[in-house]
Short mmCIF file of C-alpha atoms in Angstrom, two decimals:
data_model
loop_
_atom_site.label_atom_id
_atom_site.label_comp_id
_atom_site.label_asym_id
_atom_site.label_seq_id
_atom_site.Cartn_x
_atom_site.Cartn_y
_atom_site.Cartn_z
CA MET A 1 105.73 70.98 126.82
CA SER A 2 107.06 70.26 123.36
CA PHE A 3 106.46 71.70 119.93
CA ALA A 4 108.14 71.64 116.56
CA THR A 5 110.63 74.43 115.99
CA ILE A 6 111.76 75.73 112.62
CA SER A 7 114.91 77.82 112.79
CA GLY A 8 116.35 80.14 110.21
CA PRO A 9 116.84 83.80 109.37
CA VAL A 10 113.97 86.18 110.05
CA ALA A 11 113.58 89.36 108.01
CA LEU A 12 113.80 92.55 110.03
CA SER A 13 112.11 95.83 109.14
CA GLY A 14 114.08 98.08 111.48
CA LEU A 15 112.44 98.72 114.84
CA PRO A 16 112.46 102.16 116.44
CA LEU A 17 113.15 100.30 119.69
CA MET A 18 115.69 97.54 120.06
CA SER A 19 114.42 94.11 121.13
CA ASP A 20 115.96 94.59 124.58
CA ASP A 21 113.86 97.74 125.03
CA LEU A 22 110.68 95.96 123.93
CA GLU A 23 111.44 93.12 126.31
CA ASN A 24 112.19 95.19 129.40
CA GLN A 25 110.38 98.53 129.27
CA ARG A 26 107.53 98.88 131.75
CA SER A 27 105.52 100.93 129.27
CA VAL A 28 105.62 100.64 125.47
CA ASP A 29 103.84 103.06 123.14
CA LEU A 30 102.54 100.46 120.71
CA ALA A 31 101.26 103.08 118.26
CA THR A 32 104.81 104.26 117.52
CA ILE A 33 106.45 100.87 116.91
CA ASP A 34 106.85 99.06 113.58
CA LEU A 35 106.61 95.50 114.84
CA ASN A 36 107.78 92.34 113.11
CA TYR A 37 108.28 88.70 114.10
CA ASP A 38 111.29 89.38 116.31
CA GLY A 39 109.61 92.42 117.83
CA PHE A 40 106.66 90.30 118.91
CA ARG A 41 109.04 87.76 120.41
CA ALA A 42 110.48 90.54 122.55
CA LEU A 43 107.04 91.81 123.55
CA ALA A 44 106.03 88.28 124.54
CA ARG A 45 108.93 88.17 126.99
CA ASN A 46 107.97 91.49 128.61
CA THR A 47 106.26 90.54 131.87
CA HIS A 48 105.43 94.21 132.57
CA LEU A 49 102.87 94.19 129.74
CA SER A 50 99.36 92.76 129.72
CA LEU A 51 98.61 89.80 127.46
CA HIS A 52 96.91 92.14 124.98
CA GLU A 53 99.90 94.47 124.94
CA ARG A 54 102.23 91.55 124.28
CA THR A 55 100.24 90.89 121.10
CA GLY A 56 100.47 94.52 119.98
CA PHE A 57 97.16 95.93 121.24
CA PRO A 58 96.27 98.32 124.04
CA ASP A 59 93.84 96.71 126.48
CA SER A 60 91.14 99.17 125.40
CA TYR A 61 91.11 97.68 121.87
CA ARG A 62 90.71 94.04 122.86
CA ALA A 63 89.65 93.54 126.50
CA GLY A 64 86.09 92.24 126.58
CA GLN A 65 85.89 92.08 122.76
CA GLU A 66 87.22 88.57 122.17
CA SER A 67 83.88 86.73 122.22
CA ALA A 68 82.43 89.11 119.62
CA ILE A 69 85.58 88.75 117.52
CA LEU A 70 85.36 84.96 117.65
CA SER A 71 81.68 85.07 116.65
CA ASP A 72 82.60 87.13 113.59
CA ILE A 73 85.36 84.66 112.74
CA GLN A 74 82.95 81.72 113.08
CA SER A 75 80.53 83.39 110.67
CA LYS A 76 83.28 83.42 108.01
CA LEU A 77 84.96 80.07 108.72
CA PRO A 78 82.12 77.51 108.69
CA ALA A 79 84.51 74.62 109.41
CA LEU A 80 84.81 75.91 112.99
CA ASN A 81 81.14 75.07 113.53
CA ARG A 82 81.40 71.54 112.14
CA GLN A 83 82.94 68.49 113.83
CA GLY A 84 86.36 66.88 113.54
CA GLN A 85 88.08 69.44 111.30
CA VAL A 86 91.74 70.46 110.93
CA ILE A 87 92.15 74.08 112.01
CA VAL A 88 95.28 76.26 111.79
CA ASP A 89 95.80 79.56 113.61
CA VAL A 90 98.80 81.52 112.31
CA GLY A 91 100.04 84.12 114.78
CA PRO A 92 97.54 83.52 117.60
CA GLY A 93 99.52 85.51 120.16
CA CYS A 94 98.96 84.80 123.82
CA ALA A 95 95.84 86.75 124.85
CA GLU A 96 92.24 85.60 125.26
CA LEU A 97 91.19 85.02 121.62
CA PRO A 98 93.36 81.90 121.04
CA ARG A 99 92.20 80.52 124.39
CA LEU A 100 88.59 80.82 123.25
CA LEU A 101 89.53 79.13 119.97
CA ILE A 102 91.28 76.31 121.83
CA GLU A 103 88.11 75.69 123.83
CA LEU A 104 85.86 75.87 120.75
CA CYS A 105 88.05 73.32 118.97
CA ARG A 106 87.94 71.03 122.01
CA LYS A 107 84.13 71.13 122.06
CA ASN A 108 83.87 70.39 118.34
CA GLY A 109 86.54 67.70 118.21
CA HIS A 110 88.92 69.63 115.95
CA ARG A 111 92.67 69.32 115.70
CA LEU A 112 94.14 72.78 116.20
CA ILE A 113 97.59 73.71 114.90
CA LEU A 114 99.00 76.90 116.42
CA VAL A 115 101.85 78.65 114.58
CA ASP A 116 103.78 81.40 116.36
CA SER A 117 107.05 82.16 118.10
CA PRO A 118 108.14 79.93 121.00
CA GLU A 119 107.69 82.89 123.34
CA MET A 120 104.01 83.21 122.42
CA LEU A 121 103.23 79.50 122.28
CA THR A 122 104.60 78.75 125.74
CA GLN A 123 102.03 81.15 127.19
CA LEU A 124 99.10 79.25 125.69
CA PRO A 125 97.67 76.15 127.39
CA ASP A 126 98.61 72.68 126.20
CA ALA A 127 95.89 70.21 125.26
CA ASP A 128 95.62 66.85 123.54
CA HIS A 129 93.96 68.40 120.48
CA VAL A 130 96.49 71.25 120.16
CA ILE A 131 99.75 71.04 118.20
CA LYS A 132 102.21 73.92 118.44
CA ILE A 133 104.64 74.76 115.65
CA ALA A 134 107.20 77.46 116.43
CA GLY A 135 108.49 79.69 113.67
CA PRO A 136 107.45 82.37 111.19
CA PHE A 137 104.89 81.62 108.50
CA PRO A 138 105.25 80.70 105.65
CA ALA A 139 108.72 79.38 106.55
CA VAL A 140 107.03 76.63 108.59
CA ALA A 141 104.40 75.78 105.98
CA ASP A 142 105.92 72.34 105.31
CA ALA A 143 105.72 71.50 109.02
CA VAL A 144 102.07 72.58 109.04
CA ARG A 145 101.36 70.43 105.98
CA ASP A 146 103.03 67.39 107.54
CA THR A 147 101.05 67.88 110.74
CA ALA A 148 97.73 68.36 108.96
CA GLY A 149 98.27 65.22 106.89
CA ASP A 150 96.77 64.24 103.57
CA VAL A 151 93.34 65.64 104.44
CA GLY A 152 94.67 69.20 104.36
CA VAL A 153 93.50 72.19 106.35
CA ASP A 154 89.78 72.88 106.62
CA ALA A 155 90.16 76.39 108.06
CA LEU A 156 93.18 78.64 108.46
CA LEU A 157 92.92 81.77 110.59
CA CYS A 158 95.45 84.59 110.57
CA TYR A 159 94.03 87.44 112.65
CA SER A 160 95.64 90.87 112.98
CA VAL A 161 98.89 89.54 111.50
CA LEU A 162 98.88 90.05 107.72
CA GLN A 163 100.12 93.65 107.99
CA TYR A 164 103.32 92.46 109.68
CA MET A 165 103.87 89.77 107.05
CA PHE A 166 103.48 92.49 104.42
CA VAL A 167 106.45 94.35 105.89
CA ASP A 168 108.54 91.29 106.78
CA GLY A 169 108.52 89.42 103.48
CA ASN A 170 106.76 88.60 100.21
CA ILE A 171 103.03 88.72 100.86
CA PHE A 172 102.34 86.59 97.77
CA ASP A 173 104.39 83.80 99.36
CA VAL A 174 101.99 83.89 102.32
CA ILE A 175 98.96 83.60 100.05
CA ASP A 176 100.54 80.85 97.91
CA ALA A 177 101.56 78.78 100.94
CA THR A 178 98.11 79.18 102.47
CA ILE A 179 96.32 78.04 99.33
CA ASP A 180 98.63 75.04 99.09
CA LEU A 181 97.60 73.96 102.61
CA LEU A 182 93.83 74.18 102.14
CA ALA A 183 91.70 71.09 101.69
CA PRO A 184 89.03 71.10 98.97
CA GLY A 185 86.31 73.40 100.27
CA GLY A 186 88.69 74.83 102.87
CA ASP A 187 88.78 78.48 103.87
CA ALA A 188 91.49 80.90 104.96
CA LEU A 189 90.59 84.09 106.81
CA PHE A 190 93.13 86.89 107.09
CA GLY A 191 91.17 88.95 109.57
CA ASP A 192 91.45 92.42 111.04
CA VAL A 193 93.65 93.76 108.23
CA PRO A 194 94.38 97.51 108.51
CA ASN A 195 93.35 99.11 105.22
CA ALA A 196 94.93 102.55 104.76
CA SER A 197 92.43 103.38 102.00
CA LYS A 198 89.43 102.49 104.17
CA ARG A 199 90.88 104.50 107.05
CA LEU A 200 91.30 107.50 104.75
CA ARG A 201 87.72 107.23 103.52
CA PHE A 202 86.40 106.96 107.06
CA PHE A 203 88.30 109.92 108.48
CA SER A 204 87.34 112.02 105.44
CA SER A 205 83.67 111.54 106.33
CA PRO A 206 81.59 113.45 108.90
CA ASN A 207 81.24 110.25 110.95
CA GLY A 208 85.00 109.79 110.92
CA GLN A 209 85.65 113.34 112.07
CA ARG A 210 83.14 112.92 114.90
CA PHE A 211 84.87 109.69 115.86
CA HIS A 212 88.25 111.46 115.91
CA ARG A 213 86.99 114.31 118.09
CA ALA A 214 85.41 111.88 120.56
CA PHE A 215 88.53 109.70 120.65
CA SER A 216 91.04 112.55 120.95
CA GLY A 217 88.96 114.71 123.27
CA ARG A 218 89.81 117.75 121.13
CA ASP A 219 87.29 119.86 119.24
CA GLU A 220 89.26 119.93 116.00
CA ASP A 221 89.10 118.02 112.73
CA LEU A 222 91.70 115.49 111.71
CA SER A 223 93.84 116.60 108.78
CA VAL A 224 93.56 113.96 106.04
CA THR A 225 96.04 113.71 103.16
CA HIS A 226 94.66 112.22 99.96
CA TYR A 227 96.71 110.46 97.28
CA ASP A 228 99.41 109.48 99.75
CA LEU A 229 101.10 106.24 98.67
CA ASP A 230 101.63 105.34 102.35
CA ARG A 231 104.49 102.92 101.74
CA GLY A 232 104.65 99.86 103.94
CA ARG A 233 100.89 99.77 104.58
CA ILE A 234 98.14 97.64 103.11
CA ASN A 235 95.55 99.52 101.06
CA ASP A 236 92.77 98.80 98.55
CA ALA A 237 95.31 98.01 95.82
CA VAL A 238 97.15 95.44 97.94
CA LEU A 239 93.94 93.69 98.97
CA ALA A 240 92.72 93.64 95.37
CA ALA A 241 96.03 92.11 94.28
CA LEU A 242 95.75 89.40 96.95
CA VAL A 243 92.21 88.58 95.85
CA GLN A 244 93.39 88.28 92.25
CA ARG A 245 96.36 86.15 93.31
CA ALA A 246 93.96 83.70 94.98
CA GLN A 247 91.63 83.71 91.98
CA LEU A 248 94.46 83.00 89.55
CA ALA A 249 95.40 80.01 91.73
CA GLY A 250 91.88 78.60 91.30
CA CYS A 251 90.37 79.89 94.55
CA HIS A 252 87.65 82.35 95.36
CA GLY A 253 88.78 85.57 97.04
CA TYR A 254 86.75 88.18 98.88
CA VAL A 255 87.32 91.37 100.85
CA LEU A 256 84.73 91.38 103.64
CA PRO A 257 83.70 93.93 106.26
CA GLN A 258 84.01 93.14 109.93
CA ALA A 259 80.92 92.86 112.08
CA GLU A 260 79.61 96.21 113.22
CA GLY A 261 80.65 96.95 116.78
CA LEU A 262 84.10 95.38 116.59
CA PRO A 263 86.72 97.84 117.81
CA MET A 264 88.37 98.57 114.44
CA ALA A 265 85.60 97.71 111.98
CA ASN A 266 85.53 101.25 110.61
CA ARG A 267 89.09 101.03 109.26
CA ARG A 268 89.94 97.33 108.89
CA ASP A 269 88.84 94.59 106.49
CA ASP A 270 88.90 90.80 106.33
CA LEU A 271 90.34 88.82 103.42
CA LEU A 272 88.68 85.44 102.79
CA ILE A 273 90.15 82.80 100.46
CA ARG A 274 88.09 79.71 99.65
CA GLN A 275 89.07 76.54 97.84
CA PRO A 276 86.15 75.43 95.61
#
């Protein structure tokens, strides 16, 4: 197998566990780890973990949910349902969702460009319609542009990844590079984005407190702190700024809800950017 590799420095956010620990521990408490690009590389090498765990999720959050997740993605990226398009998936990981996307692109005659670390990409199947580019985004944006060609990218997907880019680097660089890749009429979906403001609203509600009691198994309310800046996390203000950034670059920008029934729909949002 071969794929393009872009080398260079990768920003680190300071992991509670060293990469060696992430790579070798038989059990990793994913809720306590501040992951970044290098952290995911280490998780990908950990053969003790399930494929979902290597991508940062407990099995209970993703197993059996991938088809519903892909359906929600298809409803927001219409190019996936057309024929012969150029599709990019930034940070696909190595679990079931990118495998479903690979098959969908095969059926519809798309070219699919996968962008992730070498450790993740080697765990995904090779196919004639799949091109793999190893490296962090947007550092590899030029390689993606060269691979897509003059036609540009019809749909770019970045699912459950934007929050790590927010910590690792300049989030505006991600948006700018994405917009630069899109073909006229092309869409970019930053999906499954944790929104600290939405989470706060949910857990401040009666429904949120019931959810917490059912999830925790304890008959006690969750203590919620309002007006907490919550540094290092995406909130309403960050999403609004990203929408405005896209609009000022001549694109449409939207914050969209996830489909009801998805595992984290009550506290995550999708960000859609569309070239007119």
